[in-house]
Amino acid sequence: MTISLAIASGKGGVGKTTIAVNLAITLQRMGSRVTMMDADFGLANAHILMGQNPKITMSDVLAGENSVQDALSEGPAGIKFLSGGSGLLDMLNLDAEARYRTIRALDEIENQTDVLMVDTPAGASDSTLSFVLASDKVLVVIVGEPTSLMDAYAMIKAAHMEQQVDKFSVVVNMVRDADQGMAHFEKFRAITRRFLDVELSYAGHVPQSQALRNSIVRRSPIALHPEHTRENRAFEAIAREVLRAPFRGGQGVRFFNSDR
Ligand SMILES: Nc1ncnc2c1ncn2[C@@H]1O[C@H](COP(=O)(O)OP(=O)(O)OP(=O)(O)O)[C@@H](O)[C@H]1O
Ligand SMILES: [Mg+2]
């Protein structure tokens, strides 16, 4: 059984790609076969964080020139990676048919993958939403700023209205310590509960970290450097929570034709 997991936020720049890459590596280390897809088609940058430069990307797959198998590249720690492709303005706004084709194209790799991690673009565009809606589990990244909470709320509301998605996991990024992470989560859950009938579960926090920032500049994910124990423990805790998190409810087209 392949689990699909979307990483989403609403607001940009809160750390989705950083978390997706490090979580993918951590899950692979813990024994899952992970494929990560950069769904930020057009402005893809996950490959940069991993120090990769794949020749074939999802845009070639969508153009009908290559299969998903062709586009799979070997990422750090043995993860498999599907790049979104860069500088392709026509990829920024996939129409509904192209989005459906993208989701179905991944069926090809179901047998090679235990976890499909989907790094989504910022904003509640139709593209972002359709990849969120196609996933079994949704991990929402927030930071402790009102704009992040508002945008994450809007994203959750859109997913709930559109297809009755009722379960989300939340990770709080750039925190001082575990207590601060929990406090931001509780506040966000309280706001959400007031207006929406959805269940939020706490997946954990990622500390504000200069080492994490440096790892991005060096294009070598911190999950490859176990000496950074504070950051790596945080990613391990999130990985365990994500595996344990419930599947989302609701309807709609899913990755791997799952009807969970
Ligand atoms: N825990 C952290 N500590 C310090 N810096 C961080 C942390 N998480 C992310 N950053 C920094 O924040 C910036 C944005 O991160 P990232 O690109 O992962 O965000 P994003 O949500 O994927 O952005 P976009 O919406 O543009 O895709 C990066 O420069 C990264 O170095
Ligand atoms: Mg990103």
XYZ file of C-alpha atoms and ligand atoms in Angstrom:
292
model
C 0.000 0.000 0.000
C 1.379 3.373 -0.987
C 0.614 6.363 1.214
C 0.492 9.785 -0.420
C 1.339 12.777 1.735
C 0.956 16.398 0.623
C 2.988 19.159 2.281
C 0.987 22.390 2.123
C 0.846 25.764 3.836
C -1.153 28.480 2.198
C 1.517 31.111 2.826
C 4.818 30.905 0.937
C 8.265 30.653 2.455
C 7.250 28.903 5.682
C 9.505 25.901 5.065
C 7.449 23.376 3.074
C 10.274 22.342 0.774
C 12.820 22.246 3.598
C 10.526 19.991 5.614
C 9.521 17.834 2.621
C 13.138 17.092 1.666
C 14.313 16.314 5.202
C 11.212 14.323 6.055
C 11.596 12.296 2.851
C 15.185 11.413 3.764
C 14.219 10.619 7.365
C 11.328 8.337 6.310
C 13.612 6.538 3.858
C 16.140 5.991 6.681
C 13.369 4.590 8.851
C 12.629 1.946 6.233
C 10.044 3.349 3.800
C 10.734 3.636 0.085
C 10.075 7.306 -0.518
C 9.355 9.147 -3.753
C 9.239 12.891 -3.521
C 7.473 14.930 -6.196
C 8.044 18.640 -6.506
C 4.573 19.828 -7.545
C 5.742 23.417 -7.749
C 5.690 23.064 -11.522
C 7.159 26.109 -13.166
C 9.057 27.377 -10.131
C 10.391 24.072 -8.883
C 13.213 24.309 -6.386
C 13.316 21.097 -4.345
C 16.130 19.827 -6.587
C 18.211 22.843 -5.575
C 17.886 21.992 -1.896
C 19.093 18.485 -2.649
C 21.946 19.577 -4.889
C 20.434 17.801 -7.889
C 19.913 18.711 -11.485
C 17.579 16.182 -13.091
C 17.464 16.174 -16.890
C 13.920 14.879 -17.211
C 11.134 16.486 -15.193
C 7.381 16.170 -14.703
C 6.914 18.769 -17.422
C 8.385 16.281 -19.928
C 5.985 13.657 -18.601
C 3.042 16.006 -19.040
C 4.187 16.918 -22.527
C 3.935 13.208 -23.313
C 7.629 12.939 -24.071
C 8.643 10.734 -21.148
C 7.202 8.295 -18.647
C 7.278 8.904 -14.891
C 9.834 6.112 -14.743
C 12.113 8.147 -17.050
C 11.725 11.202 -14.837
C 12.567 9.392 -11.576
C 16.000 10.344 -10.363
C 18.059 9.079 -7.477
C 17.958 11.546 -4.591
C 19.929 11.696 -1.333
C 19.882 8.638 0.978
C 18.225 6.550 -1.757
C 14.988 8.490 -2.063
C 13.475 8.775 -5.527
C 12.768 12.203 -6.845
C 10.489 13.751 -9.471
C 11.457 17.298 -10.321
C 8.844 19.854 -11.275
C 10.978 21.592 -13.891
C 11.887 25.282 -13.848
C 11.067 28.329 -15.874
C 8.073 26.775 -17.561
C 5.385 29.371 -17.360
C 2.864 27.168 -19.111
C 3.226 24.691 -16.261
C 2.238 27.165 -13.597
C -1.457 26.806 -14.222
C -2.237 23.263 -15.165
C -5.785 22.812 -16.312
C -7.997 20.211 -14.660
C -7.275 17.632 -17.331
C -3.490 18.009 -16.978
C -3.773 17.775 -13.207
C -5.741 14.562 -13.523
C -3.147 13.176 -15.956
C -0.356 14.026 -13.512
C -2.114 12.209 -10.681
C -2.815 9.130 -12.817
C 0.689 9.118 -14.339
C 2.072 8.303 -10.887
C 0.162 4.993 -10.813
C 3.121 3.705 -12.802
C 5.400 3.801 -9.745
C 3.012 2.511 -7.090
C 4.861 -0.796 -6.708
C 8.190 0.928 -6.107
C 6.958 3.390 -3.516
C 5.739 3.202 0.064
C 5.385 6.942 0.605
C 4.751 9.555 -2.073
C 5.619 12.967 -0.659
C 4.184 15.880 -2.628
C 5.740 19.299 -2.089
C 3.043 21.778 -3.134
C 3.392 25.403 -4.226
C 2.329 28.213 -1.927
C -1.163 29.628 -2.229
C -4.562 28.023 -2.645
C -4.450 27.792 -6.452
C -6.467 25.086 -8.184
C -3.230 23.192 -8.822
C -2.147 23.229 -5.197
C -5.574 22.267 -4.023
C -5.919 19.383 -6.450
C -2.657 17.801 -5.251
C -3.678 18.310 -1.640
C -7.056 16.730 -2.384
C -5.429 13.794 -4.192
C -3.360 12.819 -1.141
C -4.219 10.352 1.623
C -2.725 12.610 4.287
C -2.140 16.340 4.424
C 0.660 17.910 6.454
C 0.096 21.627 6.929
C 3.166 23.715 7.748
C 2.609 26.833 9.845
C 4.839 29.383 11.550
C 3.775 31.530 14.489
C 2.684 34.554 12.482
C -0.889 35.733 11.906
C -0.462 35.682 8.112
C 0.658 32.058 8.177
C -2.258 31.038 10.405
C -4.766 32.896 8.210
C -3.453 31.363 4.997
C -3.247 27.855 6.428
C -6.808 28.257 7.689
C -7.942 29.357 4.208
C -6.259 26.321 2.659
C -7.873 23.924 5.131
C -11.240 25.572 4.596
C -10.938 25.250 0.808
C -10.037 21.541 1.075
C -12.909 20.991 3.498
C -15.466 22.841 1.345
C -14.318 21.250 -1.895
C -14.167 17.588 -0.849
C -15.040 17.387 2.840
C -11.427 16.736 3.858
C -11.738 16.496 7.623
C -8.323 15.445 8.956
C -5.049 17.333 8.772
C -1.676 17.054 10.470
C 0.100 20.242 11.458
C 3.799 20.933 11.879
C 4.994 24.201 13.370
C 8.215 25.478 11.848
C 10.867 27.910 13.066
C 10.141 27.636 16.783
C 12.343 28.304 19.818
C 11.474 25.047 21.545
C 8.874 22.278 21.828
C 6.638 24.305 24.152
C 6.408 27.157 21.695
C 5.547 24.710 18.896
C 2.741 23.207 20.943
C 1.447 26.653 21.932
C 1.232 27.795 18.290
C -0.509 24.558 17.362
C -3.085 24.880 20.159
C -3.845 28.426 19.108
C -4.274 27.405 15.482
C -6.478 24.466 16.410
C -8.688 26.698 18.558
C -9.218 29.156 15.685
C -9.938 26.364 13.205
C -12.362 24.538 15.509
C -14.460 27.614 15.967
C -15.413 27.713 12.298
C -14.783 24.310 10.741
C -15.662 20.742 11.593
C -12.162 19.376 10.984
C -9.744 17.419 13.129
C -6.178 18.705 13.418
C -3.445 16.511 14.872
C -0.073 17.764 16.001
C 2.805 16.295 13.989
C 5.526 18.213 15.850
C 7.826 21.194 15.469
C 11.015 22.122 13.641
C 13.366 24.437 15.530
C 14.488 27.748 14.136
C 18.009 26.742 13.191
C 21.017 28.363 11.620
C 22.383 24.891 10.815
C 19.209 24.164 8.852
C 19.540 27.427 6.991
C 23.215 26.690 6.229
C 22.330 23.211 4.947
C 20.099 24.845 2.343
C 22.826 27.209 1.220
C 25.197 24.226 0.966
C 22.554 22.204 -0.890
C 23.060 19.299 1.483
C 19.966 18.480 3.571
C 20.489 18.425 7.340
C 18.937 14.939 7.497
C 22.175 13.719 5.886
C 24.125 15.122 8.825
C 23.185 13.220 11.999
C 25.501 15.332 14.186
C 22.758 17.964 14.146
C 20.777 16.008 16.702
C 18.235 18.676 17.655
C 16.992 19.085 14.087
C 17.178 15.382 13.244
C 15.259 14.329 16.355
C 12.555 16.774 15.343
C 12.303 15.261 11.842
C 12.252 11.726 13.276
C 9.404 12.640 15.596
C 7.443 14.186 12.710
C 8.105 11.110 10.540
C 6.650 8.816 13.218
C 3.587 11.038 13.648
C 2.979 11.263 9.922
C 3.028 7.479 9.534
C 0.595 7.208 12.411
C -1.711 10.040 11.301
C -5.207 9.071 10.106
C -6.127 9.093 6.431
C -8.192 12.042 5.419
C -11.902 11.551 4.939
C -13.948 12.907 2.064
C -14.249 12.154 -1.630
C -12.454 12.751 -4.895
C -9.671 11.642 -7.221
C -6.688 10.198 -5.339
C -3.157 9.172 -6.074
C -2.862 5.438 -6.761
C -6.612 5.076 -7.131
C -6.888 4.505 -3.420
C -10.361 4.583 -1.965
C -9.240 4.997 1.628
N 13.501 25.723 10.736
C 14.130 26.658 10.027
N 15.133 27.392 10.563
C 15.747 28.353 9.834
N 15.465 28.630 8.562
C 14.492 27.940 7.951
C 13.777 26.898 8.643
N 12.863 26.380 7.789
C 12.995 27.042 6.611
N 13.976 27.981 6.715
C 14.369 28.936 5.664
O 13.203 29.551 5.158
C 13.312 29.764 3.767
C 12.081 29.213 3.054
O 12.057 27.803 3.159
P 11.388 26.895 2.045
O 11.897 27.199 0.695
O 11.503 25.485 2.538
O 9.886 27.387 2.168
P 8.648 27.007 1.236
O 7.454 27.021 2.122
O 8.924 25.772 0.486
O 8.608 28.249 0.243
P 7.720 28.373 -1.120
O 6.357 28.707 -0.641
O 8.388 29.498 -1.839
O 7.791 27.078 -1.818
C 14.591 29.082 3.323
O 15.542 30.074 3.076
C 15.018 28.242 4.502
O 16.407 28.292 4.665
Mg 8.802 25.357 -1.585
